[in-house]
Coordinates of C-alpha atoms and ligand atoms in Angstrom, one line a residue:
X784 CA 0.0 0.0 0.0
X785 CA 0.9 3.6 -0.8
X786 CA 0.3 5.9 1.8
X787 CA 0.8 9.6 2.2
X788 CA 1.3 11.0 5.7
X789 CA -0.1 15.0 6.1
X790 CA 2.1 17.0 8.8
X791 CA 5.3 17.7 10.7
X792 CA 4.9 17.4 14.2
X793 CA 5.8 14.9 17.3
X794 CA 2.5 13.8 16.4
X795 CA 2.9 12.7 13.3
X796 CA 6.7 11.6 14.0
X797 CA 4.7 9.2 16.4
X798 CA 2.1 8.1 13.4
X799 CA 4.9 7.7 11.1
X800 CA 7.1 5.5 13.1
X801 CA 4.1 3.3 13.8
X802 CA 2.8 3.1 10.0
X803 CA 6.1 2.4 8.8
X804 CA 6.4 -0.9 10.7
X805 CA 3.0 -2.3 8.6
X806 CA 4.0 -5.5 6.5
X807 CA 1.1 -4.0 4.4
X808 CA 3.4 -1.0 3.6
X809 CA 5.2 -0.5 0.0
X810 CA 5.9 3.0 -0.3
X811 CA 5.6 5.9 2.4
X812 CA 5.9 9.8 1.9
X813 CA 5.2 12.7 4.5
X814 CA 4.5 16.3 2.9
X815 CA 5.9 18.3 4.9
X816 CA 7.4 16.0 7.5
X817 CA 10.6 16.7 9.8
X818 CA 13.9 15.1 10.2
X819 CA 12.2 12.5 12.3
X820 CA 9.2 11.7 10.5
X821 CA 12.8 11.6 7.5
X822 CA 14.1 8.3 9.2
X823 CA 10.5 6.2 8.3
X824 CA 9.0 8.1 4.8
X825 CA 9.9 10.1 2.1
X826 CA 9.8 14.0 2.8
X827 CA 7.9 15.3 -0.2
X828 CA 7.8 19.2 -0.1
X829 CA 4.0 19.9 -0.6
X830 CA 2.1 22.6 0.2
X831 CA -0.6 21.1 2.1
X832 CA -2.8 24.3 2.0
X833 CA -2.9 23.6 -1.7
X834 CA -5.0 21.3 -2.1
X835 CA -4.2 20.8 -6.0
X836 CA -0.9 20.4 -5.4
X837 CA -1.6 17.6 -2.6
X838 CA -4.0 15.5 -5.2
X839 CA -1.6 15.9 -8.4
X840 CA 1.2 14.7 -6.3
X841 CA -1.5 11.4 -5.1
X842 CA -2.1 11.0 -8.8
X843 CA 0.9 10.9 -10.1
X844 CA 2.6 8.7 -7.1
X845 CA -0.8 6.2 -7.0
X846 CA -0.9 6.5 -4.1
X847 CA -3.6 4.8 -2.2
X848 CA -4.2 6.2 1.1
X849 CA -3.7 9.2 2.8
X850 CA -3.3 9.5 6.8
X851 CA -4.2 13.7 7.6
X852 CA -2.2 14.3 11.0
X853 CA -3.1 18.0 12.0
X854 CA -6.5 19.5 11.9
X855 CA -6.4 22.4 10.1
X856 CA -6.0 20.6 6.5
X857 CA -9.1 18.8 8.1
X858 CA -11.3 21.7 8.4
X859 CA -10.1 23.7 5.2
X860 CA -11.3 20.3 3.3
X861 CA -8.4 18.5 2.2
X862 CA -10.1 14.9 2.8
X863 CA -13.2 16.4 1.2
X864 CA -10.9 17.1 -2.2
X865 CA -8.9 13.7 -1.7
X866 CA -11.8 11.6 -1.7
X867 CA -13.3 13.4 -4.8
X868 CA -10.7 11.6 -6.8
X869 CA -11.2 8.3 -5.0
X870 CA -8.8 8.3 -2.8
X871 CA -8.9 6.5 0.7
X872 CA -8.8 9.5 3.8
X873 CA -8.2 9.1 7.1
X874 CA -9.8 11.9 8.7
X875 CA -13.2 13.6 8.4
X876 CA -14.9 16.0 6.2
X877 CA -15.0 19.9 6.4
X878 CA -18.5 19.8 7.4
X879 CA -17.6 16.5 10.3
X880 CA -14.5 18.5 11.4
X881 CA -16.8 21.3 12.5
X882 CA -16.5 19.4 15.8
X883 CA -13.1 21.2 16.2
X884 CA -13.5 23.6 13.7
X885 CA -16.5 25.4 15.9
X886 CA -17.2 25.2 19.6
X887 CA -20.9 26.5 18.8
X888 CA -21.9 23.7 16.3
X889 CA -20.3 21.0 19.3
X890 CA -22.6 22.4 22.0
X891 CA -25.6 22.4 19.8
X892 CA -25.1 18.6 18.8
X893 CA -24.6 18.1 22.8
X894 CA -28.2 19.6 23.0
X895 CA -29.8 18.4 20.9
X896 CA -28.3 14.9 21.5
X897 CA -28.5 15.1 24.8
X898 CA -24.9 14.4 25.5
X899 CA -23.5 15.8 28.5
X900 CA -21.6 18.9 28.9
X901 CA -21.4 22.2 31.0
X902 CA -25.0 24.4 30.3
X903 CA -24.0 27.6 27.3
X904 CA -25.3 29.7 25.5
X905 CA -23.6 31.2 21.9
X906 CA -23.3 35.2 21.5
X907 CA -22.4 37.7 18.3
X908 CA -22.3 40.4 20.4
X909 CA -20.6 41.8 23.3
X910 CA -23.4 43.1 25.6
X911 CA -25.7 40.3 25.2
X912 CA -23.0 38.5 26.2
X913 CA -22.0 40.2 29.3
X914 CA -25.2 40.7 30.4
X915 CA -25.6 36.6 30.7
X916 CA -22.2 36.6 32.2
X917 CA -23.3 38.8 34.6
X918 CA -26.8 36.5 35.0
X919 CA -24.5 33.7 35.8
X920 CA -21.8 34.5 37.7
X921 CA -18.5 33.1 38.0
X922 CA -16.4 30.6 37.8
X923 CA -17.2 30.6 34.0
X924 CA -15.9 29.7 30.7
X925 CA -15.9 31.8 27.5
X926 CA -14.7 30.8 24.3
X927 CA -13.9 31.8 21.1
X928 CA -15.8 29.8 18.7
X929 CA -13.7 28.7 16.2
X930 CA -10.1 27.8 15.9
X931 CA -7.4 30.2 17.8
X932 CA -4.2 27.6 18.5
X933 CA -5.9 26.0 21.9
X934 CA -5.6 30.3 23.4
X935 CA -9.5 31.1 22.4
X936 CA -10.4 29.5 26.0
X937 CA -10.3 32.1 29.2
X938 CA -11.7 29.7 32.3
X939 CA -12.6 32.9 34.8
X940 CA -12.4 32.4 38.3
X941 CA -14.3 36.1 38.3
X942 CA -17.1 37.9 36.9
X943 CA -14.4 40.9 35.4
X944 CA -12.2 38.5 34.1
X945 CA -14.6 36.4 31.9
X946 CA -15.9 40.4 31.0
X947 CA -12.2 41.2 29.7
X948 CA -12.5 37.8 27.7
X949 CA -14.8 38.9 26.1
X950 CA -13.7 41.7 25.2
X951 CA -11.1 40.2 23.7
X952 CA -12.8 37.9 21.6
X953 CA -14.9 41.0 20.0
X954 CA -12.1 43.1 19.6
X955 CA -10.3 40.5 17.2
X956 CA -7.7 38.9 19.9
X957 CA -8.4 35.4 18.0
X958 CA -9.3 36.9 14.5
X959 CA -12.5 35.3 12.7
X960 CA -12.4 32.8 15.5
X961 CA -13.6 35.6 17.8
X962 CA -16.7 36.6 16.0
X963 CA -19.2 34.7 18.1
X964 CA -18.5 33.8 21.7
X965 CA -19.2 30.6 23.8
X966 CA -20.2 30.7 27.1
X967 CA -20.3 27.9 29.6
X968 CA -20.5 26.4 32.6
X969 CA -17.2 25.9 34.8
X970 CA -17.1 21.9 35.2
X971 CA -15.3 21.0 38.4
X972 CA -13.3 17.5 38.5
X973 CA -10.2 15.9 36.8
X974 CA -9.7 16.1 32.8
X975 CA -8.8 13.4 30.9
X976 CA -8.4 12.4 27.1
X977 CA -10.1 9.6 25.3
X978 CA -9.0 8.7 22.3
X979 CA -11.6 6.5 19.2
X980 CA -11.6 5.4 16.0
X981 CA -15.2 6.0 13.7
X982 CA -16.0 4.5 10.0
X983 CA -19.7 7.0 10.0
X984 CA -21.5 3.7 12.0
X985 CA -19.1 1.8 14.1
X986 CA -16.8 2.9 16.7
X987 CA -13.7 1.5 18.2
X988 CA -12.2 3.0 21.3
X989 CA -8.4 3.3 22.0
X990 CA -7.4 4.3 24.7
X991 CA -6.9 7.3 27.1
X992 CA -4.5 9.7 28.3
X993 CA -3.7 12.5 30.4
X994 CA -1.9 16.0 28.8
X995 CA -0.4 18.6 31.2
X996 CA -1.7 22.0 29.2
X997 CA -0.2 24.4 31.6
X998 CA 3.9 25.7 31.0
X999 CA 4.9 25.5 34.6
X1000 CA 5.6 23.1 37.5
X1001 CA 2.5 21.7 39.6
X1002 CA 0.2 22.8 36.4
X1003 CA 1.2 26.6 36.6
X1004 CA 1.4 29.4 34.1
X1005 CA -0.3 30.3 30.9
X1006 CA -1.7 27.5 28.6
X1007 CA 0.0 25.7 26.2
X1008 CA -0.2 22.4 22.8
X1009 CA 0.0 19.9 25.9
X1010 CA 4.2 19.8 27.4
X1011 CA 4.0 16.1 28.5
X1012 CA 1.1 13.3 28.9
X1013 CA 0.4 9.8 29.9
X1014 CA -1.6 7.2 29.0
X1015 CA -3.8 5.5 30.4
X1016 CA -5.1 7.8 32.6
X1017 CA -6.1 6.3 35.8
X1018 CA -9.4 8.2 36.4
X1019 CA -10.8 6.6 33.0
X1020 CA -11.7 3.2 34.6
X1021 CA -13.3 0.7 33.0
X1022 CA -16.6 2.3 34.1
X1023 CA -15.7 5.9 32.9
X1024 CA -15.0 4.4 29.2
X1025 CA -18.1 2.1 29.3
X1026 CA -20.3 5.4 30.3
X1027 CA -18.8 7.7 28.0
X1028 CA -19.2 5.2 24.7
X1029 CA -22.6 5.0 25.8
X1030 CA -23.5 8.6 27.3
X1031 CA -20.7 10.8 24.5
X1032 CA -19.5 9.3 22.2
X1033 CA -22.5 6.9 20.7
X1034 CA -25.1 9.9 20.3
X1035 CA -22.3 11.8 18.9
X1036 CA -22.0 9.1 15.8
X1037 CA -25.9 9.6 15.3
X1038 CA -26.3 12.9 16.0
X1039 CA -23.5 13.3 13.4
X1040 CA -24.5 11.3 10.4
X1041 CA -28.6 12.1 11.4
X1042 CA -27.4 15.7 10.5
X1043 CA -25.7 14.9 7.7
X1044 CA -22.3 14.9 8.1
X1045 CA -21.3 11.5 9.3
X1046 CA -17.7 11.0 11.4
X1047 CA -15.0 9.6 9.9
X1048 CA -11.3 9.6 11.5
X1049 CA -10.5 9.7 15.3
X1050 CA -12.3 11.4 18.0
X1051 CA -10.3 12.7 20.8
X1052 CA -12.7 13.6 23.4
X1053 CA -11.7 16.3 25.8
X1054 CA -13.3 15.5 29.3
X1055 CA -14.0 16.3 32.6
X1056 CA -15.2 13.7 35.4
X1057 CA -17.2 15.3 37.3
X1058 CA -19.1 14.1 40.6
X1059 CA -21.7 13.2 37.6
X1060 CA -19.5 11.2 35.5
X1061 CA -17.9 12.2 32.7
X1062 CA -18.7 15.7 30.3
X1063 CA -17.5 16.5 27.2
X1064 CA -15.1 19.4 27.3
X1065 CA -14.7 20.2 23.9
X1066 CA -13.8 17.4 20.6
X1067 CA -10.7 17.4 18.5
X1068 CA -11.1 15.5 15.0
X1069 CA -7.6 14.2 15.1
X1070 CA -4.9 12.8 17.6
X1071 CA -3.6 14.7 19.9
X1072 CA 0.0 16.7 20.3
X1073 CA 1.1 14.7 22.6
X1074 CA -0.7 12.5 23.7
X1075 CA -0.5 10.3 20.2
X1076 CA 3.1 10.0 21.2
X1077 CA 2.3 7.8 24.0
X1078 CA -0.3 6.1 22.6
X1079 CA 1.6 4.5 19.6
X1080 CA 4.2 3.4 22.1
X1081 CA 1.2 1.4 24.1
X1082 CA -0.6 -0.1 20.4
X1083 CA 0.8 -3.6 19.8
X1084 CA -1.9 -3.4 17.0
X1085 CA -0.6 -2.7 13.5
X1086 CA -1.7 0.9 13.3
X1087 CA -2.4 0.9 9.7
X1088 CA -5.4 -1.6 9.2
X1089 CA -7.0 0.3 11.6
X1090 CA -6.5 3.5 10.0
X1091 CA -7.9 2.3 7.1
X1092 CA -11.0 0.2 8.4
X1093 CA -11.6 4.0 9.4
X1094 CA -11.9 5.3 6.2
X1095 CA -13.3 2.2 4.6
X1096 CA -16.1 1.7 7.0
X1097 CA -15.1 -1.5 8.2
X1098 CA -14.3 -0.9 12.3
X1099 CA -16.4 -3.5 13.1
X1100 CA -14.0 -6.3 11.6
X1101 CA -11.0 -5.2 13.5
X1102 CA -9.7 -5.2 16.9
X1103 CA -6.8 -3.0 18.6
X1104 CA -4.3 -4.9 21.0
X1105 CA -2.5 -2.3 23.7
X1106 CA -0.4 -2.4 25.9
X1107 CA -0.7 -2.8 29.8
X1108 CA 2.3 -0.6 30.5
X1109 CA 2.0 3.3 30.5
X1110 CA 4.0 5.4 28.7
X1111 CA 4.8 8.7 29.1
X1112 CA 6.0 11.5 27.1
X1113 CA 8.2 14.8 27.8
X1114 CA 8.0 17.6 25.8
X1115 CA 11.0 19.5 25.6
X1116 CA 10.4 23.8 23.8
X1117 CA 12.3 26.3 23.2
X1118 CA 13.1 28.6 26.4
X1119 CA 10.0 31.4 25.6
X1120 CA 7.9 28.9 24.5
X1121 CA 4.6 29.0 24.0
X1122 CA 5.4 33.0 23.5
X1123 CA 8.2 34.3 21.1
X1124 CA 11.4 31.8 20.9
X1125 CA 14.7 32.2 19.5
X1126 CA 15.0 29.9 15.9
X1127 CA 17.2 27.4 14.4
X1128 CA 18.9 26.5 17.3
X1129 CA 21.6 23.6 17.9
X1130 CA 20.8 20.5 19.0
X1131 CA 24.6 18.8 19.1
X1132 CA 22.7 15.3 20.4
X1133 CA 20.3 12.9 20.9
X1134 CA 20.8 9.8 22.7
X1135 CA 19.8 6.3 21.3
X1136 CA 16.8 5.4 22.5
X1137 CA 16.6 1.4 23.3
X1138 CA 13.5 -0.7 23.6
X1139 CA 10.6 1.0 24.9
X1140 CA 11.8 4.8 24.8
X1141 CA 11.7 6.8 21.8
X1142 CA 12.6 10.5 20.9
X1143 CA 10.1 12.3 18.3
X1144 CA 10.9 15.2 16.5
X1145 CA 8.2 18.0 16.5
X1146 CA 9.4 21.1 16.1
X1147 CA 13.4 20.5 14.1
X1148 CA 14.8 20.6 10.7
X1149 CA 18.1 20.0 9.3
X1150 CA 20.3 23.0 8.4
X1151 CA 23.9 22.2 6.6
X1152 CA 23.1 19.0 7.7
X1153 CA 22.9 20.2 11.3
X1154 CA 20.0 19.3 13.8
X1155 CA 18.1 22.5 15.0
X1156 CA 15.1 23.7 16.7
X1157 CA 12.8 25.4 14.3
X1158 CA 9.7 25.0 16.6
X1159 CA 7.9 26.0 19.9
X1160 CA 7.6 22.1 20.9
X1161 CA 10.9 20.6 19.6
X1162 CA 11.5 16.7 20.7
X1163 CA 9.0 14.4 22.8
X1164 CA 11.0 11.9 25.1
X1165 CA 9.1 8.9 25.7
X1166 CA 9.2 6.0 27.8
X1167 CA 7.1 3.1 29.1
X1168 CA 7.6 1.6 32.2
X1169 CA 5.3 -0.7 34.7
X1170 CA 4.0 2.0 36.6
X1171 CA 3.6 5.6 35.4
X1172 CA 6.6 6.5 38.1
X1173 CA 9.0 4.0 36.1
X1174 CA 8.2 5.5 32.4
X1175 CA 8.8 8.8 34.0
X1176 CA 12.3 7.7 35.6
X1177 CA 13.3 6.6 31.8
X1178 CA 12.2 9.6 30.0
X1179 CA 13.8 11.7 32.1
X1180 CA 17.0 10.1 32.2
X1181 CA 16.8 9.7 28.3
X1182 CA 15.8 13.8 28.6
X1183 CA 19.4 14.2 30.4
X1184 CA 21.6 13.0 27.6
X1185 CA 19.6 15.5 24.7
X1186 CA 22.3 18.1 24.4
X1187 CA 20.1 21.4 23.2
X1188 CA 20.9 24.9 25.4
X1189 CA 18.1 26.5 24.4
X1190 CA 15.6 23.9 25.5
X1191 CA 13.6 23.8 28.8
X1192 CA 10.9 21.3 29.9
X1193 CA 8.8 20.5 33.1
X1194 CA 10.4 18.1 35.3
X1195 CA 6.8 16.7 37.0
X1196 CA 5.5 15.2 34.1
X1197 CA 2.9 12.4 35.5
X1198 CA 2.6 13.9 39.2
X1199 CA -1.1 13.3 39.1
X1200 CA -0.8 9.3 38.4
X1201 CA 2.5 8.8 40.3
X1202 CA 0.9 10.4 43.6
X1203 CA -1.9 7.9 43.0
X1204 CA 0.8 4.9 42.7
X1205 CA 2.2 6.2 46.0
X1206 CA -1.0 6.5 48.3
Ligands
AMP1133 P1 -10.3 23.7 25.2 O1 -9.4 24.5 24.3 O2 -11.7 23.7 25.0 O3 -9.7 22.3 25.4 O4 -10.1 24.3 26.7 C1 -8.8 24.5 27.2 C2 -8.8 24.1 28.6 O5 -9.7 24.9 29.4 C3 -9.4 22.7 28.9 O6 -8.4 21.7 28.8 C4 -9.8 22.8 30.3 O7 -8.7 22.7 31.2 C5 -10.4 24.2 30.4 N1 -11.8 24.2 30.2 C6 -12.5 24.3 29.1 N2 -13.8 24.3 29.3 C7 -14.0 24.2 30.6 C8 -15.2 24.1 31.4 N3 -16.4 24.2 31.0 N4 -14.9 24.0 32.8 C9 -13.7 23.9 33.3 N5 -12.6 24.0 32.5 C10 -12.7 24.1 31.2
LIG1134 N1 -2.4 18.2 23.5 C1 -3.7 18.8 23.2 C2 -4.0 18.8 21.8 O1 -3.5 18.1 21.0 O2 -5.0 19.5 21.4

């Protein structure tokens, strides 16, 4: 099989890796890929906003199937042109990826399918707006609708601060995705990420994990892509996933392809469990950044059968097999990171990385043959271990012997699970 991989991130270094070990693999490219992604496909230097340029280069190559990492291709409707000309996609159409493309259309498929989440409303205007705010109260939530680089989200502890939010959403802080505003109920609880597979009909869940979105220590600091996860996360028991394939994810499939624009690719469900159970948060159409990272280490599975049963509507005929261990996954920036950074920086070394511990590439390119840091999120150091405490001991010492100055990266990566394994 030919297959096309779309992207350049740790993500996709993770995807790559995974598809490359398929016995059903003949040739592999990557558009634009990294020096990472390098070691497992051919870099082909596409312009994946052109969409032309993306199916000529499928044409002429035959290729038969193409894997869309990020979700920005997904929204402009790059699986909507590949599939025009018969090609296999995984990932789901413009109008599907509206789930991530538009917090507004999310909420209103929660309503009407009754699937829980926090109680909103949706608002073009700042008064109207406010004056809700000021109905509510806080803690509240107000979001930009559309997509703004995981920053359109301001979780306000007050009433003045959710006002200021707004404020910024009206005046143009997130561009167009600021022209209509989300508000919402403050959920109280722990997050967590669940990860599954959908064909239109069937579903196959994955697995879960646990992202740290915040730059500092002990979950401090300003917001950021995720700087190290886990998986599985140990608040998604068997329970948790049982009630949100039933209670989530299920009416999301119907309310979906009742509507018209049926779900195919990955849902990565953002959640919070609450006293409740769990609520969706908010859907991403595509893996997550990093938390695919440490999936792919856990899937004993070949990843690209399932992929494919995916795009071809066959889930229900295949099975994923994971493993037991947890992985974890560091993420190591650029010091100024996720604000202004300092480009094209050395990295004089990487160390091996032996069974079970892998370094992706996410943010690096090659310059005169030298390794440097082109990105905000540069490497993801990943390890499995028996317990969430051991894959953290591995990554970090794997973390020591990467020789990059300009790097910097939180040291309590997995705090949350590793108190759990001590109490
Ligand atoms: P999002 O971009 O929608 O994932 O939101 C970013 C982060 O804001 C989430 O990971 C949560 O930590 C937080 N958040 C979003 N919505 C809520 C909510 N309704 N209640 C509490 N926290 C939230
Ligand atoms: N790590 C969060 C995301 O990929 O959106």
């Amino acid at each position: 099989m030919k297959v096309l991989l779309i992207g350049s991130g740790g993500r996709e270094h993770a995807l790559a890796w995974k598809l490359a070990q398929s016995p059903l693999m003949t040739e592999f490219y990557a558009a634009p890929g990294n020096p990472g992604i390098a070691e497992h496909a051919r870099l082909v230097s596409l312009k994946v906003e052109d969409h032309e340029a993306v199916a000529a280069f499928c044409a002429q190559k035959a290729i038969d199937f193409v894997v869309v990492g990020p979700e920005a291709p997904l929204v402009a409707g790059l699986a909507d042109r590949l599939r025009a000309d018969g090609l296999k996609v995984f990932g789901p159409s413009a109008a599907a990826a509206q789930l991530e493309g538009s917090k507004g259309f999310t909420k209103d498929i929660c309503a009407r399918y009754n699937i829980p989440t926090g109680a909103y409303q949706r608002f073009n205007n700042a008064p109207k707006a406010k004056a809700y705010i000021r109905a509510q109260g806080a803690p509240i939530v107000v979001k930009a609708d559309g997509l703004a680089a995981g920053k359109g989200v301001t979780v306000a502890m007050t009433v003045e601060e959710a006002l200021a939010a707004v404020d910024d959403c009206f005046e143009g802080a997130f561009g167009a995705a600021g022209a209509e505003v989300v508000i919402e109920a403050y959920l109280d609880g722990e997050e967590a990420s669940f990860f599954c597979l959908c064909d239109g009909r069937n579903a196959l869940p994955l697995a879960t994990a646990q992202d740290h979105k915040r730059v500092g220590e002990g979950d401090t600091g300003v917001n950021t892509g995720g700087m190290g996860a886990y998986s599985p996360a140990p608040v998604m028991t068997a329970e948790m996933i049982e009630r949100t394939m039933k209670e989530i994810i299920e009416p999301t499939i119907c309310g979906m392809a009742e509507s018209g624009y049926p779900f195919s690719g990955v849902f990565f469900a953002g959640l919070m469990i609450t006293a409740k159970g769990p609520e969706l948060i908010e859907y991403n159409v595509r893996f997550g950044d990093p938390e695919c990272q440490v999936l792919m280490m856990r899937l004993k599975s070949d990843l690209l059968p399932l992929l494919l049963a995916a795009a071809e509507g066959t889930l229900d005929k295949v099975t994923a097999e994971w493993s037991d261990d947890p992985a974890l996954t560091v993420v190591m920036a650029s010091k100024g990171y996720p604000g202004s950074y300092e480009k094209n920086t050395p990295i004089l070394s990487l160390p091996e990385a032996g069974d079970g511990a892998k370094v992706f590439h996410a943010g690096t390119s090659l310059r005169d043959g030298e390794l440097v840091a082109t990105g905000g999120r540069v490497l993801n150091v990943t390890a499995t271990g028996q317990t969430v405490g051991e894959a953290q001991s591995r990554a970090y010492a794997l973390l020591d012997k990467v020789e990059w100055e300009n790097g910097f990266w939180r040291r309590d990566i997995g705090w949350r699970a590793i108190e759990r394994e001590r109490a």
